Amino acid sequence: MYYFIKGRNPFATIGKKVRHIHEALEEARYMVQRGMTNVSIQDNAGQSIDGYDLLACVKGEKVLSDDLRAHYAS
């Protein structure tokens, strides 16, 4: 499965395609840390995550599953 991560900076929308979910989350974390907005991850099946759920995953408050759903870590 492939994951496409995108985010916006003041000049353009930036995107990157990766193969593994952990790479997608790391790239999303990097984009958020650089101050990008509208960061999202989408897979090739059309599922996506963004907003508060993605931010919670980036911060480690939730865990991101392969189907792009955010779950509280137990």
PDB file of N, CA and C in Angstrom:
ATOM      1  N   MET A   1       0.840  -1.176   0.000  1.00  0.00           N
ATOM      2  CA  MET A   1       0.000   0.000   0.000  1.00  0.00           C
ATOM      3  C   MET A   1       0.885   1.240   0.000  1.00  0.00           C
ATOM      4  N   TYR A   2       0.399   2.261  -0.646  1.00  0.00           N
ATOM      5  CA  TYR A   2       1.113   3.537  -0.680  1.00  0.00           C
ATOM      6  C   TYR A   2       0.328   4.593   0.083  1.00  0.00           C
ATOM      7  N   TYR A   3       1.066   5.536   0.652  1.00  0.00           N
ATOM      8  CA  TYR A   3       0.478   6.632   1.400  1.00  0.00           C
ATOM      9  C   TYR A   3       0.993   7.937   0.818  1.00  0.00           C
ATOM     10  N   PHE A   4       0.081   8.885   0.636  1.00  0.00           N
ATOM     11  CA  PHE A   4       0.442  10.189   0.102  1.00  0.00           C
ATOM     12  C   PHE A   4       0.217  11.223   1.201  1.00  0.00           C
ATOM     13  N   ILE A   5       1.278  11.939   1.546  1.00  0.00           N
ATOM     14  CA  ILE A   5       1.217  12.953   2.587  1.00  0.00           C
ATOM     15  C   ILE A   5       1.285  14.304   1.910  1.00  0.00           C
ATOM     16  N   LYS A   6       0.399  15.213   2.308  1.00  0.00           N
ATOM     17  CA  LYS A   6       0.470  16.557   1.734  1.00  0.00           C
ATOM     18  C   LYS A   6       0.227  17.596   2.813  1.00  0.00           C
ATOM     19  N   GLY A   7       0.776  18.751   2.577  1.00  0.00           N
ATOM     20  CA  GLY A   7       0.615  19.881   3.476  1.00  0.00           C
ATOM     21  C   GLY A   7       0.828  21.166   2.693  1.00  0.00           C
ATOM     22  N   ARG A   8       0.394  22.275   3.277  1.00  0.00           N
ATOM     23  CA  ARG A   8       0.509  23.571   2.600  1.00  0.00           C
ATOM     24  C   ARG A   8       1.442  24.475   3.382  1.00  0.00           C
ATOM     25  N   ASN A   9       2.282  25.173   2.640  1.00  0.00           N
ATOM     26  CA  ASN A   9       3.046  26.272   3.228  1.00  0.00           C
ATOM     27  C   ASN A   9       2.566  27.544   2.534  1.00  0.00           C
ATOM     28  N   PRO A  10       3.099  28.709   2.874  1.00  0.00           N
ATOM     29  CA  PRO A  10       2.584  29.941   2.257  1.00  0.00           C
ATOM     30  C   PRO A  10       2.736  30.004   0.737  1.00  0.00           C
ATOM     31  N   PHE A  11       3.574  29.166   0.168  1.00  0.00           N
ATOM     32  CA  PHE A  11       3.871  29.266  -1.263  1.00  0.00           C
ATOM     33  C   PHE A  11       3.257  28.167  -2.121  1.00  0.00           C
ATOM     34  N   ALA A  12       3.060  26.969  -1.549  1.00  0.00           N
ATOM     35  CA  ALA A  12       2.614  25.850  -2.373  1.00  0.00           C
ATOM     36  C   ALA A  12       2.078  24.713  -1.515  1.00  0.00           C
ATOM     37  N   THR A  13       1.466  23.744  -2.183  1.00  0.00           N
ATOM     38  CA  THR A  13       1.106  22.487  -1.544  1.00  0.00           C
ATOM     39  C   THR A  13       2.228  21.507  -1.827  1.00  0.00           C
ATOM     40  N   ILE A  14       2.729  20.887  -0.783  1.00  0.00           N
ATOM     41  CA  ILE A  14       3.848  19.956  -0.893  1.00  0.00           C
ATOM     42  C   ILE A  14       3.313  18.551  -0.666  1.00  0.00           C
ATOM     43  N   GLY A  15       3.745  17.597  -1.455  1.00  0.00           N
ATOM     44  CA  GLY A  15       3.307  16.223  -1.291  1.00  0.00           C
ATOM     45  C   GLY A  15       4.451  15.246  -1.390  1.00  0.00           C
ATOM     46  N   LYS A  16       4.279  14.100  -0.766  1.00  0.00           N
ATOM     47  CA  LYS A  16       5.280  13.047  -0.817  1.00  0.00           C
ATOM     48  C   LYS A  16       4.571  11.706  -0.747  1.00  0.00           C
ATOM     49  N   LYS A  17       5.060  10.738  -1.490  1.00  0.00           N
ATOM     50  CA  LYS A  17       4.496   9.396  -1.508  1.00  0.00           C
ATOM     51  C   LYS A  17       5.481   8.448  -0.834  1.00  0.00           C
ATOM     52  N   VAL A  18       4.981   7.642   0.110  1.00  0.00           N
ATOM     53  CA  VAL A  18       5.817   6.663   0.812  1.00  0.00           C
ATOM     54  C   VAL A  18       5.105   5.319   0.807  1.00  0.00           C
ATOM     55  N   ARG A  19       5.838   4.309   1.210  1.00  0.00           N
ATOM     56  CA  ARG A  19       5.292   2.964   1.129  1.00  0.00           C
ATOM     57  C   ARG A  19       4.758   2.421   2.455  1.00  0.00           C
ATOM     58  N   HIS A  20       5.231   2.913   3.580  1.00  0.00           N
ATOM     59  CA  HIS A  20       4.864   2.356   4.878  1.00  0.00           C
ATOM     60  C   HIS A  20       4.207   3.414   5.765  1.00  0.00           C
ATOM     61  N   ILE A  21       3.302   2.957   6.627  1.00  0.00           N
ATOM     62  CA  ILE A  21       2.549   3.868   7.487  1.00  0.00           C
ATOM     63  C   ILE A  21       3.465   4.638   8.431  1.00  0.00           C
ATOM     64  N   HIS A  22       4.505   4.005   8.955  1.00  0.00           N
ATOM     65  CA  HIS A  22       5.404   4.717   9.878  1.00  0.00           C
ATOM     66  C   HIS A  22       6.160   5.833   9.157  1.00  0.00           C
ATOM     67  N   GLU A  23       6.467   5.634   7.884  1.00  0.00           N
ATOM     68  CA  GLU A  23       7.100   6.690   7.089  1.00  0.00           C
ATOM     69  C   GLU A  23       6.123   7.843   6.855  1.00  0.00           C
ATOM     70  N   ALA A  24       4.868   7.497   6.623  1.00  0.00           N
ATOM     71  CA  ALA A  24       3.850   8.526   6.399  1.00  0.00           C
ATOM     72  C   ALA A  24       3.661   9.382   7.646  1.00  0.00           C
ATOM     73  N   LEU A  25       3.616   8.743   8.802  1.00  0.00           N
ATOM     74  CA  LEU A  25       3.445   9.488  10.051  1.00  0.00           C
ATOM     75  C   LEU A  25       4.665  10.349  10.336  1.00  0.00           C
ATOM     76  N   GLU A  26       5.849   9.849  10.061  1.00  0.00           N
ATOM     77  CA  GLU A  26       7.072  10.628  10.273  1.00  0.00           C
ATOM     78  C   GLU A  26       7.109  11.846   9.350  1.00  0.00           C
ATOM     79  N   GLU A  27       6.708  11.671   8.116  1.00  0.00           N
ATOM     80  CA  GLU A  27       6.669  12.794   7.171  1.00  0.00           C
ATOM     81  C   GLU A  27       5.625  13.822   7.595  1.00  0.00           C
ATOM     82  N   ALA A  28       4.467  13.357   8.054  1.00  0.00           N
ATOM     83  CA  ALA A  28       3.429  14.272   8.546  1.00  0.00           C
ATOM     84  C   ALA A  28       3.950  15.049   9.754  1.00  0.00           C
ATOM     85  N   ARG A  29       4.653  14.369  10.652  1.00  0.00           N
ATOM     86  CA  ARG A  29       5.236  15.024  11.830  1.00  0.00           C
ATOM     87  C   ARG A  29       6.221  16.112  11.390  1.00  0.00           C
ATOM     88  N   TYR A  30       7.042  15.801  10.414  1.00  0.00           N
ATOM     89  CA  TYR A  30       8.017  16.763   9.897  1.00  0.00           C
ATOM     90  C   TYR A  30       7.310  17.988   9.311  1.00  0.00           C
ATOM     91  N   MET A  31       6.245  17.761   8.558  1.00  0.00           N
ATOM     92  CA  MET A  31       5.500  18.877   7.954  1.00  0.00           C
ATOM     93  C   MET A  31       4.871  19.762   9.028  1.00  0.00           C
ATOM     94  N   VAL A  32       4.295  19.154  10.054  1.00  0.00           N
ATOM     95  CA  VAL A  32       3.686  19.921  11.143  1.00  0.00           C
ATOM     96  C   VAL A  32       4.749  20.736  11.870  1.00  0.00           C
ATOM     97  N   GLN A  33       5.890  20.122  12.144  1.00  0.00           N
ATOM     98  CA  GLN A  33       6.968  20.824  12.836  1.00  0.00           C
ATOM     99  C   GLN A  33       7.501  21.994  12.019  1.00  0.00           C
ATOM    100  N   ARG A  34       7.430  21.916  10.717  1.00  0.00           N
ATOM    101  CA  ARG A  34       7.871  23.014   9.849  1.00  0.00           C
ATOM    102  C   ARG A  34       6.814  24.090   9.697  1.00  0.00           C
ATOM    103  N   GLY A  35       5.670  23.928  10.345  1.00  0.00           N
ATOM    104  CA  GLY A  35       4.634  24.947  10.309  1.00  0.00           C
ATOM    105  C   GLY A  35       3.665  24.847   9.151  1.00  0.00           C
ATOM    106  N   MET A  36       3.639  23.724   8.472  1.00  0.00           N
ATOM    107  CA  MET A  36       2.711  23.557   7.361  1.00  0.00           C
ATOM    108  C   MET A  36       1.292  23.384   7.894  1.00  0.00           C
ATOM    109  N   THR A  37       0.325  23.766   7.090  1.00  0.00           N
ATOM    110  CA  THR A  37      -1.083  23.634   7.460  1.00  0.00           C
ATOM    111  C   THR A  37      -1.750  22.601   6.567  1.00  0.00           C
ATOM    112  N   ASN A  38      -2.960  22.212   6.950  1.00  0.00           N
ATOM    113  CA  ASN A  38      -3.754  21.250   6.168  1.00  0.00           C
ATOM    114  C   ASN A  38      -2.981  19.976   5.851  1.00  0.00           C
ATOM    115  N   VAL A  39      -2.229  19.492   6.815  1.00  0.00           N
ATOM    116  CA  VAL A  39      -1.464  18.260   6.626  1.00  0.00           C
ATOM    117  C   VAL A  39      -2.434  17.085   6.666  1.00  0.00           C
ATOM    118  N   SER A  40      -2.254  16.162   5.733  1.00  0.00           N
ATOM    119  CA  SER A  40      -3.115  14.985   5.681  1.00  0.00           C
ATOM    120  C   SER A  40      -2.343  13.796   5.121  1.00  0.00           C
ATOM    121  N   ILE A  41      -2.857  12.611   5.409  1.00  0.00           N
ATOM    122  CA  ILE A  41      -2.324  11.375   4.847  1.00  0.00           C
ATOM    123  C   ILE A  41      -3.490  10.666   4.169  1.00  0.00           C
ATOM    124  N   GLN A  42      -3.253  10.185   2.954  1.00  0.00           N
ATOM    125  CA  GLN A  42      -4.266   9.428   2.220  1.00  0.00           C
ATOM    126  C   GLN A  42      -3.608   8.171   1.676  1.00  0.00           C
ATOM    127  N   ASP A  43      -4.342   7.058   1.682  1.00  0.00           N
ATOM    128  CA  ASP A  43      -3.791   5.837   1.093  1.00  0.00           C
ATOM    129  C   ASP A  43      -4.343   5.633  -0.310  1.00  0.00           C
ATOM    130  N   ASN A  44      -3.812   4.628  -1.000  1.00  0.00           N
ATOM    131  CA  ASN A  44      -4.241   4.407  -2.382  1.00  0.00           C
ATOM    132  C   ASN A  44      -5.640   3.794  -2.464  1.00  0.00           C
ATOM    133  N   ALA A  45      -6.250   3.451  -1.315  1.00  0.00           N
ATOM    134  CA  ALA A  45      -7.631   2.965  -1.290  1.00  0.00           C
ATOM    135  C   ALA A  45      -8.626   4.103  -1.078  1.00  0.00           C
ATOM    136  N   GLY A  46      -8.108   5.331  -0.879  1.00  0.00           N
ATOM    137  CA  GLY A  46      -8.972   6.485  -0.726  1.00  0.00           C
ATOM    138  C   GLY A  46      -9.277   6.883   0.707  1.00  0.00           C
ATOM    139  N   GLN A  47      -8.776   6.137   1.692  1.00  0.00           N
ATOM    140  CA  GLN A  47      -8.968   6.507   3.098  1.00  0.00           C
ATOM    141  C   GLN A  47      -7.992   7.616   3.448  1.00  0.00           C
ATOM    142  N   SER A  48      -8.386   8.479   4.397  1.00  0.00           N
ATOM    143  CA  SER A  48      -7.497   9.582   4.757  1.00  0.00           C
ATOM    144  C   SER A  48      -7.667   9.957   6.224  1.00  0.00           C
ATOM    145  N   ILE A  49      -6.695  10.701   6.727  1.00  0.00           N
ATOM    146  CA  ILE A  49      -6.737  11.244   8.076  1.00  0.00           C
ATOM    147  C   ILE A  49      -6.131  12.639   8.031  1.00  0.00           C
ATOM    148  N   ASP A  50      -6.711  13.538   8.809  1.00  0.00           N
ATOM    149  CA  ASP A  50      -6.201  14.902   8.907  1.00  0.00           C
ATOM    150  C   ASP A  50      -6.719  15.516  10.195  1.00  0.00           C
ATOM    151  N   GLY A  51      -6.545  16.778  10.366  1.00  0.00           N
ATOM    152  CA  GLY A  51      -7.109  17.501  11.500  1.00  0.00           C
ATOM    153  C   GLY A  51      -6.611  17.029  12.852  1.00  0.00           C
ATOM    154  N   TYR A  52      -7.525  17.081  13.833  1.00  0.00           N
ATOM    155  CA  TYR A  52      -7.169  16.767  15.222  1.00  0.00           C
ATOM    156  C   TYR A  52      -6.691  15.331  15.402  1.00  0.00           C
ATOM    157  N   ASP A  53      -7.289  14.384  14.701  1.00  0.00           N
ATOM    158  CA  ASP A  53      -6.846  12.999  14.843  1.00  0.00           C
ATOM    159  C   ASP A  53      -5.410  12.822  14.372  1.00  0.00           C
ATOM    160  N   LEU A  54      -5.053  13.428  13.248  1.00  0.00           N
ATOM    161  CA  LEU A  54      -3.676  13.319  12.772  1.00  0.00           C
ATOM    162  C   LEU A  54      -2.719  14.024  13.726  1.00  0.00           C
ATOM    163  N   LEU A  55      -3.102  15.194  14.225  1.00  0.00           N
ATOM    164  CA  LEU A  55      -2.245  15.899  15.184  1.00  0.00           C
ATOM    165  C   LEU A  55      -2.039  15.076  16.454  1.00  0.00           C
ATOM    166  N   ALA A  56      -3.074  14.390  16.917  1.00  0.00           N
ATOM    167  CA  ALA A  56      -2.939  13.539  18.098  1.00  0.00           C
ATOM    168  C   ALA A  56      -1.972  12.389  17.834  1.00  0.00           C
ATOM    169  N   CYS A  57      -1.975  11.861  16.626  1.00  0.00           N
ATOM    170  CA  CYS A  57      -1.026  10.798  16.259  1.00  0.00           C
ATOM    171  C   CYS A  57       0.395  11.342  16.177  1.00  0.00           C
ATOM    172  N   VAL A  58       0.546  12.514  15.612  1.00  0.00           N
ATOM    173  CA  VAL A  58       1.862  13.153  15.507  1.00  0.00           C
ATOM    174  C   VAL A  58       2.444  13.401  16.896  1.00  0.00           C
ATOM    175  N   LYS A  59       1.591  13.817  17.846  1.00  0.00           N
ATOM    176  CA  LYS A  59       2.039  14.106  19.211  1.00  0.00           C
ATOM    177  C   LYS A  59       2.228  12.848  20.048  1.00  0.00           C
ATOM    178  N   GLY A  60       1.778  11.703  19.562  1.00  0.00           N
ATOM    179  CA  GLY A  60       1.890  10.464  20.318  1.00  0.00           C
ATOM    180  C   GLY A  60       0.741  10.210  21.268  1.00  0.00           C
ATOM    181  N   GLU A  61      -0.293  11.033  21.200  1.00  0.00           N
ATOM    182  CA  GLU A  61      -1.467  10.854  22.057  1.00  0.00           C
ATOM    183  C   GLU A  61      -2.359   9.720  21.568  1.00  0.00           C
ATOM    184  N   LYS A  62      -2.329   9.473  20.267  1.00  0.00           N
ATOM    185  CA  LYS A  62      -3.070   8.369  19.657  1.00  0.00           C
ATOM    186  C   LYS A  62      -2.116   7.587  18.771  1.00  0.00           C
ATOM    187  N   VAL A  63      -2.532   6.381  18.403  1.00  0.00           N
ATOM    188  CA  VAL A  63      -1.750   5.504  17.537  1.00  0.00           C
ATOM    189  C   VAL A  63      -2.455   5.417  16.187  1.00  0.00           C
ATOM    190  N   LEU A  64      -1.697   5.493  15.118  1.00  0.00           N
ATOM    191  CA  LEU A  64      -2.253   5.436  13.771  1.00  0.00           C
ATOM    192  C   LEU A  64      -2.194   4.002  13.250  1.00  0.00           C
ATOM    193  N   SER A  65      -3.338   3.464  12.847  1.00  0.00           N
ATOM    194  CA  SER A  65      -3.378   2.108  12.297  1.00  0.00           C
ATOM    195  C   SER A  65      -3.177   2.150  10.786  1.00  0.00           C
ATOM    196  N   ASP A  66      -2.938   0.986  10.203  1.00  0.00           N
ATOM    197  CA  ASP A  66      -2.699   0.899   8.760  1.00  0.00           C
ATOM    198  C   ASP A  66      -3.871   1.406   7.927  1.00  0.00           C
ATOM    199  N   ASP A  67      -5.080   1.363   8.490  1.00  0.00           N
ATOM    200  CA  ASP A  67      -6.250   1.840   7.751  1.00  0.00           C
ATOM    201  C   ASP A  67      -6.539   3.318   8.013  1.00  0.00           C
ATOM    202  N   LEU A  68      -5.515   4.031   8.541  1.00  0.00           N
ATOM    203  CA  LEU A  68      -5.559   5.472   8.782  1.00  0.00           C
ATOM    204  C   LEU A  68      -6.637   5.872   9.789  1.00  0.00           C
ATOM    205  N   ARG A  69      -6.772   5.079  10.835  1.00  0.00           N
ATOM    206  CA  ARG A  69      -7.662   5.426  11.935  1.00  0.00           C
ATOM    207  C   ARG A  69      -6.827   5.676  13.178  1.00  0.00           C
ATOM    208  N   ALA A  70      -7.225   6.672  13.926  1.00  0.00           N
ATOM    209  CA  ALA A  70      -6.504   7.040  15.142  1.00  0.00           C
ATOM    210  C   ALA A  70      -7.162   6.357  16.333  1.00  0.00           C
ATOM    211  N   HIS A  71      -6.343   5.684  17.140  1.00  0.00           N
ATOM    212  CA  HIS A  71      -6.827   4.970  18.325  1.00  0.00           C
ATOM    213  C   HIS A  71      -6.013   5.408  19.530  1.00  0.00           C
ATOM    214  N   TYR A  72      -6.680   5.495  20.679  1.00  0.00           N
ATOM    215  CA  TYR A  72      -5.953   5.783  21.915  1.00  0.00           C
ATOM    216  C   TYR A  72      -5.071   4.584  22.256  1.00  0.00           C
ATOM    217  N   ALA A  73      -3.840   4.866  22.643  1.00  0.00           N
ATOM    218  CA  ALA A  73      -2.917   3.794  23.039  1.00  0.00           C
ATOM    219  C   ALA A  73      -3.353   3.277  24.407  1.00  0.00           C
ATOM    220  N   SER A  74      -3.322   1.971  24.576  1.00  0.00           N
ATOM    221  CA  SER A  74      -3.729   1.394  25.858  1.00  0.00           C
ATOM    222  C   SER A  74      -2.538   1.079  26.739  1.00  0.00           C
TER     223      SER A  74
END
